[in-house]
Tab-separated table of C-alpha atoms and ligand atoms in Angstrom:
chain	number	residue	atom	x	y	z
A	1	UNK	CA	0.237	0.242	0.099
A	2	UNK	CA	1.108	3.592	-0.612
A	3	UNK	CA	-0.698	5.322	2.117
A	4	UNK	CA	-1.843	4.542	5.837
A	5	UNK	CA	-4.235	5.547	8.318
A	6	UNK	CA	-3.425	5.052	11.844
A	7	UNK	CA	-4.890	5.996	15.308
A	8	UNK	CA	-2.242	7.487	17.722
A	9	UNK	CA	-3.842	7.488	21.221
A	10	UNK	CA	-2.848	9.593	24.082
A	11	UNK	CA	-1.592	8.160	27.765
A	12	UNK	CA	-2.017	9.238	31.159
A	13	UNK	CA	-0.202	8.221	33.752
A	14	UNK	CA	-1.676	6.084	36.771
A	15	UNK	CA	1.783	6.570	38.916
A	16	UNK	CA	4.943	8.723	37.877
A	17	UNK	CA	7.774	8.278	41.065
A	18	UNK	CA	10.989	10.048	40.036
A	19	UNK	CA	13.670	8.232	42.025
A	20	UNK	CA	17.011	10.119	40.926
A	21	UNK	CA	18.893	11.384	38.334
A	22	UNK	CA	20.726	9.380	35.808
A	23	UNK	CA	24.329	9.991	34.211
A	24	UNK	CA	22.471	10.708	30.821
A	25	UNK	CA	20.730	14.154	32.099
A	26	UNK	CA	17.442	12.564	32.845
A	27	UNK	CA	15.750	11.020	35.447
A	28	UNK	CA	15.278	7.867	36.831
A	29	UNK	CA	11.743	6.829	36.775
A	30	UNK	CA	8.916	4.265	37.692
A	31	UNK	CA	5.355	4.826	35.931
A	32	UNK	CA	2.380	3.418	35.524
A	33	UNK	CA	1.198	4.228	31.898
A	34	UNK	CA	-2.154	3.916	30.740
A	35	UNK	CA	-3.550	4.409	26.757
A	36	UNK	CA	-6.921	6.068	26.423
A	37	UNK	CA	-9.387	6.524	23.288
A	38	UNK	CA	-8.621	10.101	22.956
A	39	UNK	CA	-6.395	9.781	19.917
A	40	UNK	CA	-5.077	11.605	16.733
A	41	UNK	CA	-5.195	9.968	13.679
A	42	UNK	CA	-2.038	9.838	11.137
A	43	UNK	CA	-2.499	9.852	7.322
A	44	UNK	CA	1.231	8.793	5.331
A	45	UNK	CA	1.601	8.477	2.190
A	46	UNK	CA	4.435	8.195	-0.089
A	47	UNK	CA	5.346	11.001	-2.304
A	48	UNK	CA	7.131	11.186	-5.354
A	49	UNK	CA	10.696	13.171	-4.146
A	50	UNK	CA	12.427	11.972	-1.606
A	51	UNK	CA	11.648	14.322	1.049
A	52	UNK	CA	9.781	14.729	4.150
A	53	UNK	CA	6.675	16.805	4.397
A	54	UNK	CA	4.552	17.165	7.828
A	55	UNK	CA	1.031	19.104	7.419
A	56	UNK	CA	-1.131	19.972	10.868
A	57	UNK	CA	-3.827	22.673	11.108
A	58	UNK	CA	-3.106	23.036	14.753
A	59	UNK	CA	-1.499	26.106	15.533
A	60	UNK	CA	0.746	24.837	17.801
A	61	UNK	CA	2.392	22.160	15.884
A	62	UNK	CA	4.686	22.980	13.862
A	63	UNK	CA	4.942	21.483	10.532
A	64	UNK	CA	8.942	21.604	10.133
A	65	UNK	CA	11.816	19.327	10.908
A	66	UNK	CA	11.102	20.468	15.002
A	67	UNK	CA	7.829	18.546	14.699
A	68	UNK	CA	8.979	14.581	16.103
A	69	UNK	CA	6.607	13.116	13.620
A	70	UNK	CA	9.452	14.611	11.396
A	71	UNK	CA	12.091	13.136	13.511
A	72	UNK	CA	10.656	9.900	13.342
A	73	UNK	CA	10.177	9.930	9.775
A	74	UNK	CA	13.747	11.148	9.330
A	75	UNK	CA	15.452	8.527	11.483
A	76	UNK	CA	13.934	5.853	9.627
A	77	UNK	CA	14.814	7.629	6.303
A	78	UNK	CA	18.534	7.028	8.153
A	79	UNK	CA	17.869	3.684	8.943
A	80	UNK	CA	16.672	2.433	5.794
A	81	UNK	CA	18.122	4.472	3.173
A	82	UNK	CA	17.560	2.180	0.253
A	83	UNK	CA	13.914	1.702	0.780
A	84	UNK	CA	13.568	5.428	1.517
A	85	UNK	CA	15.104	5.947	-2.232
A	86	UNK	CA	12.723	3.249	-3.760
A	87	UNK	CA	9.486	4.702	-2.142
A	88	UNK	CA	10.546	8.357	-2.686
A	89	UNK	CA	9.776	10.582	0.562
A	90	UNK	CA	6.504	10.481	2.950
A	91	UNK	CA	4.014	13.004	3.359
A	92	UNK	CA	2.694	12.874	7.065
A	93	UNK	CA	-0.773	14.755	7.999
A	94	UNK	CA	-1.213	15.047	11.502
A	95	UNK	CA	-5.071	15.305	12.767
A	96	UNK	CA	-4.937	16.810	16.079
A	97	UNK	CA	-7.505	15.698	18.804
A	98	UNK	CA	-5.092	15.481	21.644
A	99	UNK	CA	-4.222	18.811	23.710
A	100	UNK	CA	-0.636	19.642	22.999
A	101	UNK	CA	1.909	20.240	25.785
A	102	UNK	CA	-1.028	18.740	28.161
A	103	UNK	CA	0.887	15.628	29.792
A	104	UNK	CA	-0.744	12.946	27.021
A	105	UNK	CA	2.132	12.446	25.012
A	106	UNK	CA	0.298	13.645	22.228
A	107	UNK	CA	3.471	14.325	20.091
A	108	UNK	CA	4.805	11.140	21.172
A	109	UNK	CA	1.947	9.278	19.941
A	110	UNK	CA	2.552	10.997	16.477
A	111	UNK	CA	5.888	9.393	16.367
A	112	UNK	CA	4.781	6.202	17.551
A	113	UNK	CA	2.712	5.841	14.509
A	114	UNK	CA	5.010	7.136	11.703
A	115	UNK	CA	7.098	4.326	12.953
A	116	UNK	CA	4.554	2.020	12.661
A	117	UNK	CA	3.145	3.235	9.606
A	118	UNK	CA	6.697	3.545	7.924
A	119	UNK	CA	6.912	0.144	9.120
A	120	UNK	CA	4.241	-1.093	7.473
A	121	UNK	CA	4.261	0.982	4.440
A	122	UNK	CA	7.824	0.232	3.000
A	123	UNK	CA	7.481	-3.511	4.260
A	124	UNK	CA	10.192	-3.650	6.602
A	125	UNK	CA	8.583	-6.391	9.266
A	126	UNK	CA	10.537	-4.529	12.501
A	127	UNK	CA	9.000	-6.619	15.389
A	128	UNK	CA	7.358	-4.056	18.045
A	129	UNK	CA	10.941	-4.002	20.269
A	130	UNK	CA	12.807	-2.636	16.655
A	131	UNK	CA	10.239	-0.043	16.814
A	132	UNK	CA	10.435	0.460	20.791
A	133	UNK	CA	14.182	0.605	20.332
A	134	UNK	CA	13.811	3.517	17.982
A	135	UNK	CA	11.032	5.572	19.342
A	136	UNK	CA	13.451	5.716	22.398
A	137	UNK	CA	15.777	7.478	20.246
A	138	UNK	CA	12.897	10.217	19.710
A	139	UNK	CA	11.444	10.368	23.181
A	140	UNK	CA	11.008	8.650	26.497
A	141	UNK	CA	7.315	7.876	26.090
A	142	UNK	CA	7.186	6.864	22.457
A	143	UNK	CA	8.553	2.913	22.907
A	144	UNK	CA	5.216	2.998	25.352
A	145	UNK	CA	2.752	4.774	22.557
A	146	UNK	CA	3.873	1.896	19.798
A	147	UNK	CA	2.187	-0.644	22.066
A	148	UNK	CA	0.319	1.054	24.339
A	149	UNK	CA	-2.401	-0.287	26.581
A	150	UNK	CA	-1.304	-0.799	30.489
A	151	UNK	CA	2.335	-0.927	31.382
A	152	UNK	CA	4.763	-0.399	34.032
A	153	UNK	CA	7.685	1.748	32.834
A	154	UNK	CA	10.854	2.027	34.661
A	155	UNK	CA	14.382	3.809	32.840
A	156	UNK	CA	13.815	7.243	31.712
A	157	UNK	CA	10.211	5.591	30.526
A	158	UNK	CA	11.488	3.356	27.979
A	159	UNK	CA	11.707	-0.072	29.988
A	160	UNK	CA	8.580	-1.372	29.615
A	161	UNK	CA	6.616	-4.541	31.186
A	162	UNK	CA	2.897	-5.130	29.908
A	163	UNK	CA	0.375	-4.935	32.968
A	164	UNK	CA	-3.473	-6.586	32.612
A	165	UNK	CA	-5.771	-4.381	30.734
A	166	UNK	CA	-8.147	-2.127	32.486
A	167	UNK	CA	-10.305	-1.147	29.302
A	168	UNK	CA	-13.501	-0.986	31.567
A	169	UNK	CA	-12.443	2.217	33.095
A	170	UNK	CA	-13.961	5.696	32.083
A	171	UNK	CA	-12.564	8.981	32.299
A	172	UNK	CA	-12.973	12.717	32.205
A	173	UNK	CA	-10.334	14.818	31.343
A	174	UNK	CA	-9.718	18.625	31.515
A	175	UNK	CA	-7.397	21.230	30.396
A	176	UNK	CA	-7.235	25.207	30.562
A	177	UNK	CA	-6.879	25.969	26.400
A	178	UNK	CA	-4.422	28.598	27.295
A	179	UNK	CA	-2.447	27.092	30.096
A	180	UNK	CA	0.280	24.586	28.991
A	181	UNK	CA	3.580	23.169	30.972
A	182	UNK	CA	6.615	22.359	29.574
A	183	UNK	CA	7.992	19.039	30.538
A	184	UNK	CA	11.665	19.783	31.191
A	185	UNK	CA	10.781	22.570	33.330
A	186	UNK	CA	8.851	20.505	35.169
A	187	UNK	CA	11.420	17.757	35.842
A	188	UNK	CA	14.329	20.662	36.306
A	189	UNK	CA	12.086	22.438	39.372
A	190	UNK	CA	11.644	19.135	40.949
A	191	UNK	CA	15.541	18.379	41.017
A	192	UNK	CA	15.995	21.922	42.448
A	193	UNK	CA	13.399	21.717	44.864
A	194	UNK	CA	13.753	17.738	45.599
A	195	UNK	CA	16.962	16.760	44.550
A	196	UNK	CA	18.350	16.429	47.936
A	197	UNK	CA	15.459	12.995	48.446
A	198	UNK	CA	17.042	11.594	45.057
A	199	UNK	CA	18.329	8.074	45.233
A	200	UNK	CA	21.801	8.571	43.966
A	201	UNK	CA	23.870	5.235	43.577
A	202	UNK	CA	22.942	3.452	40.515
A	203	UNK	CA	22.264	0.208	42.317
A	204	UNK	CA	20.138	1.956	44.401
A	205	UNK	CA	17.685	3.527	41.817
A	206	UNK	CA	17.461	-0.089	40.359
A	207	UNK	CA	16.421	-1.572	43.351
A	208	UNK	CA	13.672	1.252	43.718
A	209	UNK	CA	12.633	0.582	39.990
A	210	UNK	CA	12.568	-2.682	40.729
A	211	UNK	CA	10.623	-2.178	44.194
A	212	UNK	CA	7.689	-0.996	42.411
A	213	UNK	CA	6.599	-4.451	40.935
A	214	UNK	CA	5.350	-4.862	44.240
A	215	UNK	CA	3.627	-1.846	44.811
A	216	UNK	CA	0.251	-1.765	45.934
A	217	UNK	CA	-0.803	-0.016	42.477
A	218	UNK	CA	0.817	-2.913	40.626
A	219	UNK	CA	-1.422	-5.212	42.814
A	220	UNK	CA	-4.300	-3.128	42.638
A	221	UNK	CA	-4.105	-3.386	38.497
A	222	UNK	CA	-3.451	-7.273	38.537
A	223	UNK	CA	-6.771	-7.376	40.840
A	224	UNK	CA	-8.732	-5.099	39.024
A	225	UNK	CA	-10.024	-3.088	41.815
A	226	UNK	CA	-10.780	0.171	40.539
A	227	UNK	CA	-11.418	1.374	43.789
A	228	UNK	CA	-7.620	1.074	44.987
A	229	UNK	CA	-6.308	2.097	41.473
A	230	UNK	CA	-8.458	5.315	42.272
A	231	UNK	CA	-7.032	5.735	45.622
A	232	UNK	CA	-3.477	5.015	44.605
A	233	UNK	CA	-2.961	7.506	41.969
A	234	UNK	CA	0.390	9.019	42.130
A	235	UNK	CA	2.256	11.608	40.429
A	236	UNK	CA	5.370	13.412	42.054
A	237	UNK	CA	5.294	16.155	39.236
A	238	UNK	CA	1.830	17.450	41.156
A	239	UNK	CA	4.422	18.739	43.730
A	240	UNK	CA	5.443	21.424	41.441
A	241	UNK	CA	2.656	21.934	39.128
A	242	UNK	CA	-0.669	22.592	41.894
A	243	UNK	CA	1.635	25.252	43.750
A	244	UNK	CA	2.755	27.058	40.639
A	245	UNK	CA	-0.928	26.911	38.794
A	246	UNK	CA	-3.495	27.188	42.090
A	247	UNK	CA	-6.249	26.579	39.216
A	248	UNK	CA	-5.009	23.385	38.442
A	249	UNK	CA	-5.333	22.223	42.773
A	250	UNK	CA	-8.830	23.760	42.700
A	251	UNK	CA	-9.670	21.797	38.975
A	252	UNK	CA	-8.411	18.301	41.108
A	253	UNK	CA	-10.630	18.984	43.796
A	254	UNK	CA	-13.398	19.805	42.298
A	255	UNK	CA	-13.054	16.696	40.403
A	256	UNK	CA	-12.259	14.448	43.659
A	257	UNK	CA	-15.323	16.141	45.100
A	258	UNK	CA	-17.255	13.997	43.054
A	259	UNK	CA	-18.546	10.546	42.565
A	260	UNK	CA	-14.811	8.865	41.141
A	261	UNK	CA	-12.655	6.664	41.676
A	262	UNK	CA	-9.859	9.300	41.908
A	263	UNK	CA	-8.401	12.425	40.536
A	264	UNK	CA	-5.051	13.522	39.506
A	265	UNK	CA	-2.535	15.382	37.360
A	266	UNK	CA	-1.311	13.424	33.905
A	267	UNK	CA	2.483	13.491	33.384
A	268	UNK	CA	3.825	17.157	33.534
A	269	UNK	CA	0.404	18.268	33.647
A	270	UNK	CA	-1.200	20.207	32.906
A	271	UNK	CA	-4.563	18.005	32.155
A	272	UNK	CA	-6.599	16.832	35.194
A	273	UNK	CA	-8.316	13.846	34.878
A	274	UNK	CA	-10.376	11.615	37.079
A	275	UNK	CA	-11.658	7.900	36.753
A	276	UNK	CA	-14.804	6.760	36.680
A	277	UNK	CA	-16.929	3.095	36.171
A	278	UNK	CA	-18.959	4.426	33.536
A	279	UNK	CA	-19.655	6.289	31.034
A	280	UNK	CA	-22.429	8.207	32.198
A	281	UNK	CA	-20.729	8.815	35.598
A	282	UNK	CA	-18.245	10.337	33.761
A	283	UNK	CA	-20.788	12.457	31.407
A	284	UNK	CA	-21.949	13.352	35.441
A	285	UNK	CA	-19.215	14.404	36.741
A	286	UNK	CA	-18.008	16.688	33.960
A	287	UNK	CA	-21.367	18.542	33.939
A	288	UNK	CA	-20.645	18.892	37.703
A	289	UNK	CA	-17.141	20.327	37.394
A	290	UNK	CA	-17.945	22.438	34.661
A	291	UNK	CA	-21.264	23.797	36.647
A	292	UNK	CA	-18.827	24.497	39.363
A	293	UNK	CA	-15.771	26.222	37.501
A	294	UNK	CA	-17.693	28.228	34.902
A	295	UNK	CA	-14.432	29.238	32.869
A	296	UNK	CA	-14.889	29.326	29.503
A	297	UNK	CA	-10.996	28.474	29.164
A	298	UNK	CA	-11.634	24.600	30.364
A	299	UNK	CA	-12.016	22.137	27.886
A	300	UNK	CA	-13.448	18.497	28.851
A	301	UNK	CA	-13.145	15.455	27.108
A	302	UNK	CA	-14.537	12.137	27.976
A	303	UNK	CA	-12.609	8.644	27.163
A	304	UNK	CA	-12.356	4.964	27.950
A	305	UNK	CA	-9.018	2.767	28.813
A	306	UNK	CA	-7.393	1.355	25.720
A	307	UNK	CA	-5.868	-2.168	25.895
A	308	UNK	CA	-3.733	-0.844	22.638
A	309	UNK	CA	-1.330	1.860	21.057
A	310	UNK	CA	-0.950	2.074	17.086
A	311	UNK	CA	-3.703	0.941	15.384
A	312	UNK	CA	-4.917	1.347	11.782
A	313	UNK	CA	-7.577	3.160	11.317
A	314	UNK	CA	-10.831	1.653	9.842
B	401	LIG	O1	11.942	12.187	26.697
B	401	LIG	P1	11.731	13.312	26.312
B	401	LIG	O2	11.983	14.143	25.111
B	401	LIG	O3	9.751	13.376	26.357
B	401	LIG	O4	11.184	14.424	27.778
B	401	LIG	C1	11.721	15.671	27.682
B	401	LIG	C2	11.996	16.435	28.706
B	401	LIG	O5	11.595	15.717	30.059
B	401	LIG	C3	13.716	15.898	28.932
B	401	LIG	O6	14.553	16.707	28.418
B	401	LIG	C4	13.948	15.886	30.528
B	401	LIG	O7	14.304	17.402	30.778
B	401	LIG	C5	12.630	15.131	30.908
B	401	LIG	N1	12.701	14.013	31.456
B	401	LIG	C6	13.463	13.575	32.752
B	401	LIG	N2	13.727	12.343	33.054
B	401	LIG	C7	12.929	11.445	32.121
B	401	LIG	C8	11.940	11.699	30.879
B	401	LIG	C9	11.556	12.773	30.626
B	401	LIG	O8	14.039	14.279	33.065
B	401	LIG	N3	12.930	10.112	32.125
């Protein structure tokens, strides 16, 4: 085929613990990541000239080589130059539905879709592991976005262990349109404020990363105990974002006071989400929080947990 349309789901964090500094300048993390049904659509097609073209009509998404989707195509063209020359370039069209700079890995999901799409279009037959290795060169969340579902992520986020599916949980997400948080800023500020708590020796870091396997969140997921999952939501980066942006704390509290399993900020924010047992409950929570915080800048989405990562659109 000369073209493919792919679905690229967003992710939320159910758990994000910062363990320490890594020699490569990143942070050693222990995270539980979850794909959700809120997704972008990525269309890729071969074009006549040996070139990479990115199109997106969202004002905050660049159409040049700084776009991570462009970088994904560029990486593939360098890894497989003969195939790239044979197919003669690629045009990538991003239909944006995932909010940008929101803590939902929208850019990483787009990059993962380009890797999967080019593998299919160029008939490379790469394994999931090979695609994830390429993804790790583009960003810490890209390997997870390839396979999606529910997973424990350690290292800088690229070491993945799959967890059981939770696709009967729903959620309502909310984000202030005009508020975005830079991920490097969030981690840098965390280091400045909490660096003294970091586990410093490599062995200690690995042990801490391993220990999370037995953490209560993992057992709650294994037992499909939705109430426990809601109670055990944890994100160290809330300690940075919530004091800096009091409106996020208010939003989180507004969600938490409703009939929800739990509420939290995702990743480095600023999206806040609440988990519910059903879609109708999610709709009710959305209506209640909308009535409580009547700010036209606040945007809402309803979604469901998703058991897969990148897939081909129907
Ligand atoms: O890997 P990615 O490009 O998505 O990371 C964005 C930024 O988040 C990094 O530049 C770094 O500042 C921070 N980060 C980190 N440790 C991680 C993942 C991300 O410090 N494990």
